[in-house]
mmCIF file of C-alpha atoms in Angstrom:
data_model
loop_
_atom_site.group_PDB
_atom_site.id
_atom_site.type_symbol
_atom_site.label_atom_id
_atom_site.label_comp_id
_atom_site.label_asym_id
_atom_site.label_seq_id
_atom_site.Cartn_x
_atom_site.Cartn_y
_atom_site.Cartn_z
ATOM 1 C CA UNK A 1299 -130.010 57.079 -73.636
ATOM 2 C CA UNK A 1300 -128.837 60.531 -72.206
ATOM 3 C CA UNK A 1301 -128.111 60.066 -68.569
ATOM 4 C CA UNK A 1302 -129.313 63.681 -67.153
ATOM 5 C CA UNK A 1303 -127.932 63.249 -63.389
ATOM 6 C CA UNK A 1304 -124.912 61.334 -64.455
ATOM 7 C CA UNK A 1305 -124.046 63.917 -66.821
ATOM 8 C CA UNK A 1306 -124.473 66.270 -64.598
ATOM 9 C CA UNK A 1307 -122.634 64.821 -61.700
ATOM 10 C CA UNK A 1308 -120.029 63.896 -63.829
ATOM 11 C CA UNK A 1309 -119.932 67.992 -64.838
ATOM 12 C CA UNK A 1310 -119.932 69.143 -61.389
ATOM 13 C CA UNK A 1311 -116.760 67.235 -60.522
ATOM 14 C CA UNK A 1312 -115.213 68.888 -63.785
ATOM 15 C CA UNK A 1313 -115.364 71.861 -62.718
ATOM 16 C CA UNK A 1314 -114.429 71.324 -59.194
ATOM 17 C CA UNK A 1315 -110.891 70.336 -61.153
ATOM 18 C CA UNK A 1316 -110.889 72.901 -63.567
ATOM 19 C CA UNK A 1317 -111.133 75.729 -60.635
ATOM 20 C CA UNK A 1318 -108.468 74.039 -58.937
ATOM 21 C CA UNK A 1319 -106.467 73.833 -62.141
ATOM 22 C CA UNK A 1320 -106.841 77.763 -62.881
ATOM 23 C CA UNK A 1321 -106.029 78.471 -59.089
ATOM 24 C CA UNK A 1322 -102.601 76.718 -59.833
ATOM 25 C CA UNK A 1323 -102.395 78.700 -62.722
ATOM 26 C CA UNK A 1324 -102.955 81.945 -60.970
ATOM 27 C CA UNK A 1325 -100.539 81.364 -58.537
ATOM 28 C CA UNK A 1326 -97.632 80.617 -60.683
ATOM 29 C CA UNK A 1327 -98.620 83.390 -62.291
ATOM 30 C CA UNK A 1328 -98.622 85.529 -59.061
ATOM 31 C CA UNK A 1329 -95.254 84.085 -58.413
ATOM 32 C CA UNK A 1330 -93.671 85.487 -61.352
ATOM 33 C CA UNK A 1331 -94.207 88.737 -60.926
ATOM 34 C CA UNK A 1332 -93.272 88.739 -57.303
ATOM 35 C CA UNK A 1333 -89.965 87.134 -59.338
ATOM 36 C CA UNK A 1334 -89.745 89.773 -61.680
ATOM 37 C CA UNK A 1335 -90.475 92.567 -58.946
ATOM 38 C CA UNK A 1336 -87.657 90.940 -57.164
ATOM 39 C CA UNK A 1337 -85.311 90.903 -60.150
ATOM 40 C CA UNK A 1338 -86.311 94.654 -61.011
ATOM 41 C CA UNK A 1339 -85.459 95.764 -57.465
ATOM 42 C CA UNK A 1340 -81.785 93.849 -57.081
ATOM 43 C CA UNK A 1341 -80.782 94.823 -60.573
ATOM 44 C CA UNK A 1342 -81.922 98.846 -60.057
ATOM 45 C CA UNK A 1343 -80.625 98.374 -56.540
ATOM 46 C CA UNK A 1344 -76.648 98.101 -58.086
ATOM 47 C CA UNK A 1345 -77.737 101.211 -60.903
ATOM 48 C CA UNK A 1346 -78.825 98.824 -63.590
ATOM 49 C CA UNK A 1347 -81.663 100.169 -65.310
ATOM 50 C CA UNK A 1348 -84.167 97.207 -66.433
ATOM 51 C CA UNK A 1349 -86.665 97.925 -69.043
ATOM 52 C CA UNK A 1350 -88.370 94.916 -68.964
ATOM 53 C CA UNK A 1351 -88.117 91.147 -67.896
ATOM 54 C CA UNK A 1352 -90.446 88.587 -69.632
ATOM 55 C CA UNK A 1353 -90.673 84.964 -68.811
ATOM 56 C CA UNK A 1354 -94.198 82.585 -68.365
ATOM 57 C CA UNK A 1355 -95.157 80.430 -65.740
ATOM 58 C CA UNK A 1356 -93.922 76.717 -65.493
ATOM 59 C CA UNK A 1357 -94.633 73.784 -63.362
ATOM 60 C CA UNK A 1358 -91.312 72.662 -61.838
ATOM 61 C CA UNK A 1359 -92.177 69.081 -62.809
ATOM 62 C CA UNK A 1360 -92.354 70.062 -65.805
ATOM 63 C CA UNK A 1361 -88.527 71.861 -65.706
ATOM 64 C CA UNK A 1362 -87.444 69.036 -63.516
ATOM 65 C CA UNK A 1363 -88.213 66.677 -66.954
ATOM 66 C CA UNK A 1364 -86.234 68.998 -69.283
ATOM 67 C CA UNK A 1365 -83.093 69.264 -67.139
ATOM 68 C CA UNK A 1366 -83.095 65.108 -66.934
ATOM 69 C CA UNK A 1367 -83.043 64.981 -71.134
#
């Protein structure tokens, strides 16, 4: 039988996660281009032009795991 409340409840706490999750995501994304602003800055700082620095957001667990292999 389809459980209306439960599947809603159970719905409602989803997507109390998921907003969390894509908060995470924001920041780290946030983070990176305060990074790359950084980089930008030091490197024209010393008269090196930059054209452009890349790079995506990680977890550091996740960084953490591929330094101990």
């Amino acid at each position: 039988t389809f459980e209306w409340n439960e599947i809603h409840a159970e719905g409602l706490c989803r997507a109390v996660e998921l907003r969390r999750q894509k908060w995470r995501i924001k920041q780290r994304e946030l983070e990176l281009q305060e990074a790359i602003l950084t980089l930008k800055g030091l490197f024209e700082g010393r008269g090196i032009r930059v054209i452009e620095i890349r790079g995506r957001p990680k977890h550091l667990y996740s960084i953490f795991n591929k330094i101990r292999k």
